[in-house]
PDB file of C-alpha atoms in Angstrom:
ATOM      1  CA  GLY P   1     183.513  40.682 -36.036  1.00  0.00           C
ATOM      2  CA  ALA P   2     181.529  40.605 -32.847  1.00  0.00           C
ATOM      3  CA  GLY P   3     183.403  39.904 -29.662  1.00  0.00           C
ATOM      4  CA  VAL P   4     182.287  38.292 -26.437  1.00  0.00           C
ATOM      5  CA  SER P   5     179.219  40.001 -25.047  1.00  0.00           C
ATOM      6  CA  GLN P   6     177.753  39.868 -21.583  1.00  0.00           C
ATOM      7  CA  SER P   7     174.479  41.017 -20.106  1.00  0.00           C
ATOM      8  CA  PRO P   8     173.479  42.769 -18.055  1.00  0.00           C
ATOM      9  CA  ARG P   9     176.471  45.052 -17.760  1.00  0.00           C
ATOM     10  CA  TYR P  10     175.386  46.114 -14.276  1.00  0.00           C
ATOM     11  CA  LYS P  11     173.181  44.349 -11.774  1.00  0.00           C
ATOM     12  CA  VAL P  12     172.117  45.438  -8.339  1.00  0.00           C
ATOM     13  CA  ALA P  13     170.541  42.729  -6.225  1.00  0.00           C
ATOM     14  CA  LYS P  14     169.226  42.694  -2.706  1.00  0.00           C
ATOM     15  CA  ARG P  15     170.795  40.109  -0.470  1.00  0.00           C
ATOM     16  CA  GLY P  16     168.969  36.854  -0.875  1.00  0.00           C
ATOM     17  CA  GLN P  17     167.852  37.439  -4.438  1.00  0.00           C
ATOM     18  CA  ASP P  18     168.788  35.129  -7.290  1.00  0.00           C
ATOM     19  CA  VAL P  19     170.618  36.532 -10.309  1.00  0.00           C
ATOM     20  CA  ALA P  20     171.428  35.213 -13.765  1.00  0.00           C
ATOM     21  CA  LEU P  21     174.331  36.520 -15.813  1.00  0.00           C
ATOM     22  CA  ARG P  22     174.574  35.815 -19.512  1.00  0.00           C
ATOM     23  CA  CYS P  23     177.585  35.343 -21.755  1.00  0.00           C
ATOM     24  CA  ASP P  24     177.541  35.197 -25.552  1.00  0.00           C
ATOM     25  CA  PRO P  25     180.931  33.929 -26.704  1.00  0.00           C
ATOM     26  CA  ILE P  26     182.445  34.555 -30.075  1.00  0.00           C
ATOM     27  CA  SER P  27     180.623  32.433 -32.626  1.00  0.00           C
ATOM     28  CA  GLY P  28     182.262  29.076 -33.069  1.00  0.00           C
ATOM     29  CA  HIS P  29     184.411  29.302 -29.963  1.00  0.00           C
ATOM     30  CA  VAL P  30     184.490  25.932 -28.304  1.00  0.00           C
ATOM     31  CA  SER P  31     185.786  26.833 -24.863  1.00  0.00           C
ATOM     32  CA  LEU P  32     184.202  29.240 -22.427  1.00  0.00           C
ATOM     33  CA  PHE P  33     185.457  30.407 -19.052  1.00  0.00           C
ATOM     34  CA  TRP P  34     183.883  32.345 -16.199  1.00  0.00           C
ATOM     35  CA  TYR P  35     185.953  34.442 -13.821  1.00  0.00           C
ATOM     36  CA  GLN P  36     185.164  36.510 -10.748  1.00  0.00           C
ATOM     37  CA  GLN P  37     187.093  39.741 -10.239  1.00  0.00           C
ATOM     38  CA  ALA P  38     186.811  41.444  -6.889  1.00  0.00           C
ATOM     39  CA  LEU P  39     187.659  45.118  -6.612  1.00  0.00           C
ATOM     40  CA  GLY P  40     191.391  45.669  -6.904  1.00  0.00           C
ATOM     41  CA  GLN P  41     192.144  42.025  -7.542  1.00  0.00           C
ATOM     42  CA  GLY P  42     192.970  39.844 -10.513  1.00  0.00           C
ATOM     43  CA  PRO P  43     190.323  37.631 -12.093  1.00  0.00           C
ATOM     44  CA  GLU P  44     189.825  34.295 -10.371  1.00  0.00           C
ATOM     45  CA  PHE P  45     188.742  31.195 -12.245  1.00  0.00           C
ATOM     46  CA  LEU P  46     185.229  29.945 -11.565  1.00  0.00           C
ATOM     47  CA  THR P  47     184.360  27.349 -14.178  1.00  0.00           C
ATOM     48  CA  TYR P  48     185.108  26.119 -17.689  1.00  0.00           C
ATOM     49  CA  PHE P  49     183.069  24.612 -20.528  1.00  0.00           C
ATOM     50  CA  GLN P  50     184.106  22.805 -23.634  1.00  0.00           C
ATOM     51  CA  ASN P  51     181.059  22.978 -25.870  1.00  0.00           C
ATOM     52  CA  GLU P  52     178.169  22.059 -23.561  1.00  0.00           C
ATOM     53  CA  ALA P  53     180.251  20.041 -21.142  1.00  0.00           C
ATOM     54  CA  GLN P  54     181.272  21.674 -17.892  1.00  0.00           C
ATOM     55  CA  LEU P  55     184.732  20.198 -17.452  1.00  0.00           C
ATOM     56  CA  ASP P  56     185.896  22.114 -14.424  1.00  0.00           C
ATOM     57  CA  LYS P  57     183.844  23.860 -11.770  1.00  0.00           C
ATOM     58  CA  SER P  58     186.433  23.791  -9.050  1.00  0.00           C
ATOM     59  CA  GLY P  59     186.489  27.580  -8.730  1.00  0.00           C
ATOM     60  CA  LEU P  60     182.820  28.036  -7.892  1.00  0.00           C
ATOM     61  CA  PRO P  61     182.880  29.433  -4.347  1.00  0.00           C
ATOM     62  CA  SER P  62     179.787  27.688  -3.077  1.00  0.00           C
ATOM     63  CA  ASP P  63     176.826  25.574  -4.130  1.00  0.00           C
ATOM     64  CA  ARG P  64     174.875  28.797  -4.601  1.00  0.00           C
ATOM     65  CA  PHE P  65     176.785  29.245  -7.861  1.00  0.00           C
ATOM     66  CA  PHE P  66     175.662  27.324 -10.894  1.00  0.00           C
ATOM     67  CA  ALA P  67     176.680  27.615 -14.547  1.00  0.00           C
ATOM     68  CA  GLU P  68     175.313  26.057 -17.681  1.00  0.00           C
ATOM     69  CA  ARG P  69     175.872  26.087 -21.418  1.00  0.00           C
ATOM     70  CA  PRO P  70     173.160  23.767 -22.701  1.00  0.00           C
ATOM     71  CA  GLU P  71     173.691  24.167 -26.436  1.00  0.00           C
ATOM     72  CA  GLY P  72     177.389  24.819 -26.416  1.00  0.00           C
ATOM     73  CA  SER P  73     177.144  28.515 -27.192  1.00  0.00           C
ATOM     74  CA  VAL P  74     175.476  30.944 -24.763  1.00  0.00           C
ATOM     75  CA  SER P  75     176.306  30.389 -21.113  1.00  0.00           C
ATOM     76  CA  THR P  76     174.511  31.506 -17.969  1.00  0.00           C
ATOM     77  CA  LEU P  77     176.027  31.914 -14.534  1.00  0.00           C
ATOM     78  CA  LYS P  78     173.394  31.785 -11.834  1.00  0.00           C
ATOM     79  CA  ILE P  79     173.889  32.846  -8.254  1.00  0.00           C
ATOM     80  CA  GLN P  80     171.222  31.875  -5.777  1.00  0.00           C
ATOM     81  CA  ARG P  81     170.501  33.693  -2.527  1.00  0.00           C
ATOM     82  CA  THR P  82     173.113  36.347  -3.231  1.00  0.00           C
ATOM     83  CA  GLN P  83     175.354  37.531  -0.421  1.00  0.00           C
ATOM     84  CA  GLN P  84     177.353  40.732  -0.117  1.00  0.00           C
ATOM     85  CA  GLU P  85     180.583  38.867  -0.690  1.00  0.00           C
ATOM     86  CA  ASP P  86     179.289  37.960  -4.155  1.00  0.00           C
ATOM     87  CA  SER P  87     179.700  41.586  -5.225  1.00  0.00           C
ATOM     88  CA  ALA P  88     182.286  41.586  -7.992  1.00  0.00           C
ATOM     89  CA  VAL P  89     182.726  41.820 -11.729  1.00  0.00           C
ATOM     90  CA  TYR P  90     181.986  38.548 -13.471  1.00  0.00           C
ATOM     91  CA  LEU P  91     183.988  38.074 -16.638  1.00  0.00           C
ATOM     92  CA  CYS P  92     183.390  35.612 -19.406  1.00  0.00           C
ATOM     93  CA  ALA P  93     186.062  34.580 -21.890  1.00  0.00           C
ATOM     94  CA  SER P  94     186.145  32.272 -24.869  1.00  0.00           C
ATOM     95  CA  ILE P  95     188.774  30.656 -27.044  1.00  0.00           C
ATOM     96  CA  ALA P  96     188.448  28.927 -30.376  1.00  0.00           C
ATOM     97  CA  LEU P  97     190.067  25.640 -29.467  1.00  0.00           C
ATOM     98  CA  ARG P  98     190.623  23.710 -26.293  1.00  0.00           C
ATOM     99  CA  PHE P  99     194.285  23.322 -27.058  1.00  0.00           C
ATOM    100  CA  GLY P 100     196.491  25.140 -29.466  1.00  0.00           C
ATOM    101  CA  SER P 101     194.812  28.512 -29.430  1.00  0.00           C
ATOM    102  CA  ALA P 102     196.371  30.387 -26.605  1.00  0.00           C
ATOM    103  CA  GLU P 103     194.456  33.629 -26.449  1.00  0.00           C
ATOM    104  CA  GLN P 104     191.322  34.137 -24.404  1.00  0.00           C
ATOM    105  CA  TYR P 105     188.946  36.852 -25.525  1.00  0.00           C
ATOM    106  CA  PHE P 106     187.196  38.548 -22.646  1.00  0.00           C
ATOM    107  CA  GLY P 107     183.770  40.096 -22.527  1.00  0.00           C
ATOM    108  CA  PRO P 108     183.092  43.474 -20.890  1.00  0.00           C
ATOM    109  CA  GLY P 109     181.941  41.857 -17.661  1.00  0.00           C
ATOM    110  CA  THR P 110     178.885  42.148 -15.467  1.00  0.00           C
ATOM    111  CA  ARG P 111     179.324  44.238 -12.357  1.00  0.00           C
ATOM    112  CA  LEU P 112     177.199  42.715  -9.603  1.00  0.00           C
ATOM    113  CA  THR P 113     176.466  44.722  -6.487  1.00  0.00           C
ATOM    114  CA  VAL P 114     174.631  42.992  -3.664  1.00  0.00           C
ATOM    115  CA  THR P 115     173.077  45.372  -1.140  1.00  0.00           C
TER     116      THR P 115
ATOM    117  CA  GLU S   1     200.150  26.393  -3.359  1.00  0.00           C
ATOM    118  CA  LEU S   2     200.287  27.932  -6.814  1.00  0.00           C
ATOM    119  CA  LYS S   3     201.230  31.574  -6.741  1.00  0.00           C
ATOM    120  CA  VAL S   4     201.489  34.216  -9.416  1.00  0.00           C
ATOM    121  CA  GLU S   5     203.131  37.272  -7.970  1.00  0.00           C
ATOM    122  CA  GLN S   6     203.507  40.610  -9.651  1.00  0.00           C
ATOM    123  CA  ASN S   7     205.911  43.258  -8.556  1.00  0.00           C
ATOM    124  CA  PRO S   8     205.299  46.086  -8.012  1.00  0.00           C
ATOM    125  CA  LEU S   9     201.560  46.238  -7.342  1.00  0.00           C
ATOM    126  CA  PHE S  10     201.500  49.995  -7.708  1.00  0.00           C
ATOM    127  CA  LEU S  11     203.760  52.129  -9.827  1.00  0.00           C
ATOM    128  CA  SER S  12     203.751  55.832 -10.405  1.00  0.00           C
ATOM    129  CA  MET S  13     206.255  57.071 -12.920  1.00  0.00           C
ATOM    130  CA  GLN S  14     207.070  60.091 -15.019  1.00  0.00           C
ATOM    131  CA  GLU S  15     206.495  60.243 -18.737  1.00  0.00           C
ATOM    132  CA  GLY S  16     209.596  59.392 -20.709  1.00  0.00           C
ATOM    133  CA  LYS S  17     211.012  56.982 -18.130  1.00  0.00           C
ATOM    134  CA  ASN S  18     211.624  53.272 -18.484  1.00  0.00           C
ATOM    135  CA  TYR S  19     210.405  50.641 -16.073  1.00  0.00           C
ATOM    136  CA  THR S  20     209.892  46.909 -15.717  1.00  0.00           C
ATOM    137  CA  ILE S  21     207.060  44.936 -14.164  1.00  0.00           C
ATOM    138  CA  TYR S  22     207.923  41.467 -12.915  1.00  0.00           C
ATOM    139  CA  CYS S  23     205.770  38.366 -12.817  1.00  0.00           C
ATOM    140  CA  ASN S  24     206.987  35.363 -10.842  1.00  0.00           C
ATOM    141  CA  TYR S  25     205.100  32.093 -10.699  1.00  0.00           C
ATOM    142  CA  SER S  26     205.519  28.988  -8.628  1.00  0.00           C
ATOM    143  CA  THR S  27     204.654  26.142 -11.015  1.00  0.00           C
ATOM    144  CA  THR S  28     205.883  24.824 -14.316  1.00  0.00           C
ATOM    145  CA  SER S  29     204.321  26.503 -17.296  1.00  0.00           C
ATOM    146  CA  ASP S  30     205.431  27.388 -20.788  1.00  0.00           C
ATOM    147  CA  ARG S  31     202.567  29.709 -21.576  1.00  0.00           C
ATOM    148  CA  LEU S  32     202.017  33.127 -20.112  1.00  0.00           C
ATOM    149  CA  TYR S  33     199.809  36.069 -20.980  1.00  0.00           C
ATOM    150  CA  TRP S  34     199.868  39.777 -20.324  1.00  0.00           C
ATOM    151  CA  TYR S  35     196.647  41.772 -20.214  1.00  0.00           C
ATOM    152  CA  ARG S  36     195.793  45.411 -19.839  1.00  0.00           C
ATOM    153  CA  GLN S  37     192.708  46.611 -17.990  1.00  0.00           C
ATOM    154  CA  ASP S  38     191.454  50.179 -17.940  1.00  0.00           C
ATOM    155  CA  PRO S  39     189.153  51.272 -15.094  1.00  0.00           C
ATOM    156  CA  GLY S  40     185.684  49.851 -15.531  1.00  0.00           C
ATOM    157  CA  LYS S  41     186.710  47.966 -18.641  1.00  0.00           C
ATOM    158  CA  SER S  42     187.416  44.361 -19.495  1.00  0.00           C
ATOM    159  CA  LEU S  43     190.767  42.748 -20.173  1.00  0.00           C
ATOM    160  CA  GLU S  44     192.656  43.485 -23.353  1.00  0.00           C
ATOM    161  CA  SER S  45     195.180  40.903 -24.482  1.00  0.00           C
ATOM    162  CA  LEU S  46     198.649  42.370 -24.942  1.00  0.00           C
ATOM    163  CA  PHE S  47     201.022  39.443 -25.328  1.00  0.00           C
ATOM    164  CA  VAL S  48     200.936  35.681 -25.529  1.00  0.00           C
ATOM    165  CA  LEU S  49     204.273  34.076 -24.663  1.00  0.00           C
ATOM    166  CA  LEU S  50     204.445  30.434 -25.637  1.00  0.00           C
ATOM    167  CA  SER S  51     207.974  29.255 -25.020  1.00  0.00           C
ATOM    168  CA  ASN S  52     211.102  29.780 -23.021  1.00  0.00           C
ATOM    169  CA  GLY S  53     212.995  32.806 -24.245  1.00  0.00           C
ATOM    170  CA  ALA S  54     210.003  34.275 -26.031  1.00  0.00           C
ATOM    171  CA  VAL S  55     210.186  38.015 -26.489  1.00  0.00           C
ATOM    172  CA  LYS S  56     207.439  40.116 -27.988  1.00  0.00           C
ATOM    173  CA  GLN S  57     207.226  43.830 -28.558  1.00  0.00           C
ATOM    174  CA  GLU S  58     204.362  46.143 -29.346  1.00  0.00           C
ATOM    175  CA  GLY S  59     205.035  49.852 -29.381  1.00  0.00           C
ATOM    176  CA  ARG S  60     206.545  50.901 -26.068  1.00  0.00           C
ATOM    177  CA  LEU S  61     205.858  47.554 -24.406  1.00  0.00           C
ATOM    178  CA  MET S  62     208.051  44.497 -24.526  1.00  0.00           C
ATOM    179  CA  ALA S  63     207.375  41.188 -22.788  1.00  0.00           C
ATOM    180  CA  SER S  64     209.686  38.263 -22.188  1.00  0.00           C
ATOM    181  CA  LEU S  65     209.442  34.816 -20.663  1.00  0.00           C
ATOM    182  CA  ASP S  66     212.032  32.713 -18.851  1.00  0.00           C
ATOM    183  CA  THR S  67     210.365  29.417 -18.021  1.00  0.00           C
ATOM    184  CA  LYS S  68     213.376  28.081 -16.167  1.00  0.00           C
ATOM    185  CA  ALA S  69     213.371  31.015 -13.802  1.00  0.00           C
ATOM    186  CA  ARG S  70     209.545  31.075 -13.812  1.00  0.00           C
ATOM    187  CA  LEU S  71     209.714  34.755 -14.559  1.00  0.00           C
ATOM    188  CA  SER S  72     208.145  37.069 -17.081  1.00  0.00           C
ATOM    189  CA  THR S  73     208.819  40.762 -17.470  1.00  0.00           C
ATOM    190  CA  LEU S  74     206.882  43.582 -19.055  1.00  0.00           C
ATOM    191  CA  HIS S  75     209.183  46.435 -19.949  1.00  0.00           C
ATOM    192  CA  ILE S  76     207.928  49.923 -20.629  1.00  0.00           C
ATOM    193  CA  THR S  77     210.092  52.222 -22.708  1.00  0.00           C
ATOM    194  CA  ALA S  78     209.709  56.000 -22.639  1.00  0.00           C
ATOM    195  CA  ALA S  79     206.331  55.827 -20.912  1.00  0.00           C
ATOM    196  CA  VAL S  80     203.440  57.990 -22.056  1.00  0.00           C
ATOM    197  CA  HIS S  81     200.271  58.881 -20.163  1.00  0.00           C
ATOM    198  CA  ASP S  82     198.120  56.621 -22.365  1.00  0.00           C
ATOM    199  CA  LEU S  83     199.824  53.591 -20.866  1.00  0.00           C
ATOM    200  CA  SER S  84     198.243  54.269 -17.478  1.00  0.00           C
ATOM    201  CA  ALA S  85     196.219  51.150 -16.660  1.00  0.00           C
ATOM    202  CA  THR S  86     196.372  47.957 -14.626  1.00  0.00           C
ATOM    203  CA  TYR S  87     198.516  45.201 -16.118  1.00  0.00           C
ATOM    204  CA  PHE S  88     197.958  41.546 -15.314  1.00  0.00           C
ATOM    205  CA  CYS S  89     200.097  38.556 -16.023  1.00  0.00           C
ATOM    206  CA  ALA S  90     198.402  35.170 -16.188  1.00  0.00           C
ATOM    207  CA  VAL S  91     199.922  31.711 -16.167  1.00  0.00           C
ATOM    208  CA  ASP S  92     198.420  28.859 -18.166  1.00  0.00           C
ATOM    209  CA  LEU S  93     198.692  25.613 -16.222  1.00  0.00           C
ATOM    210  CA  GLY S  94     198.595  23.556 -19.377  1.00  0.00           C
ATOM    211  CA  MET S  95     196.722  20.575 -20.723  1.00  0.00           C
ATOM    212  CA  ASN S  96     197.255  18.377 -17.691  1.00  0.00           C
ATOM    213  CA  ARG S  97     195.530  20.917 -15.504  1.00  0.00           C
ATOM    214  CA  ASP S  98     192.628  21.751 -17.786  1.00  0.00           C
ATOM    215  CA  ASP S  99     194.377  24.813 -19.215  1.00  0.00           C
ATOM    216  CA  LYS S 100     193.352  26.687 -16.113  1.00  0.00           C
ATOM    217  CA  ILE S 101     194.700  30.231 -16.102  1.00  0.00           C
ATOM    218  CA  ILE S 102     195.836  31.855 -12.893  1.00  0.00           C
ATOM    219  CA  PHE S 103     196.101  35.623 -12.747  1.00  0.00           C
ATOM    220  CA  GLY S 104     198.397  37.791 -10.702  1.00  0.00           C
ATOM    221  CA  LYS S 105     196.933  40.582  -8.612  1.00  0.00           C
ATOM    222  CA  GLY S 106     197.845  43.173 -11.208  1.00  0.00           C
ATOM    223  CA  THR S 107     200.167  46.160 -11.342  1.00  0.00           C
ATOM    224  CA  ARG S 108     198.416  49.497 -11.252  1.00  0.00           C
ATOM    225  CA  LEU S 109     200.486  51.833 -13.379  1.00  0.00           C
ATOM    226  CA  HIS S 110     200.037  55.588 -13.216  1.00  0.00           C
ATOM    227  CA  ILE S 111     202.092  57.703 -15.551  1.00  0.00           C
ATOM    228  CA  LEU S 112     202.427  61.317 -14.640  1.00  0.00           C
ATOM    229  CA  PRO S 113     202.493  63.882 -17.432  1.00  0.00           C
TER     230      PRO S 113
END
């Protein structure tokens, strides 16, 4: 079956531009996570949704970052007024159940480069 | 401060050799994951370890979890070039902490033919 998909796969933005990154989780997966992975580092948690509810956004680095999942399926991570330090790969992951299903399925990521 | 530390961060080894990657973490958890990442690719789940003493094996890779020692190991047996990749361990903080998952910095493994 289809896995987690993300678009675009690559995005180049000029500093100050707004960007929107999309994640399509596996159909029926309740929980969705966003991570930021800087070059040579491990993924770092940004935010988490259970259905349409954003239950944890403690990892968002600033108020320029905003995520939504209005219908409990597709999610969008928006970054306003991008800065160079925002350059990273943004990974989305989903799991079937909030508890009890241990494995997160990751999408291919969106590589954001801010120039 | 919660820490997930992998050791070593870089490893270059000959084909046919055995080696172990270590993952130490600083909080209580009974759920740990190992992932593989190839350059420019996303994360591929290798192992899910759900309890103390759990041991799982897949091909030349074997992972174990000691929750009392807060230590997981990923053992590579008779390495082959195809295993060259970056390996991450990740600790699940559990229900009381929103199932947040904290990743280590990764171990970049290069296997020489």
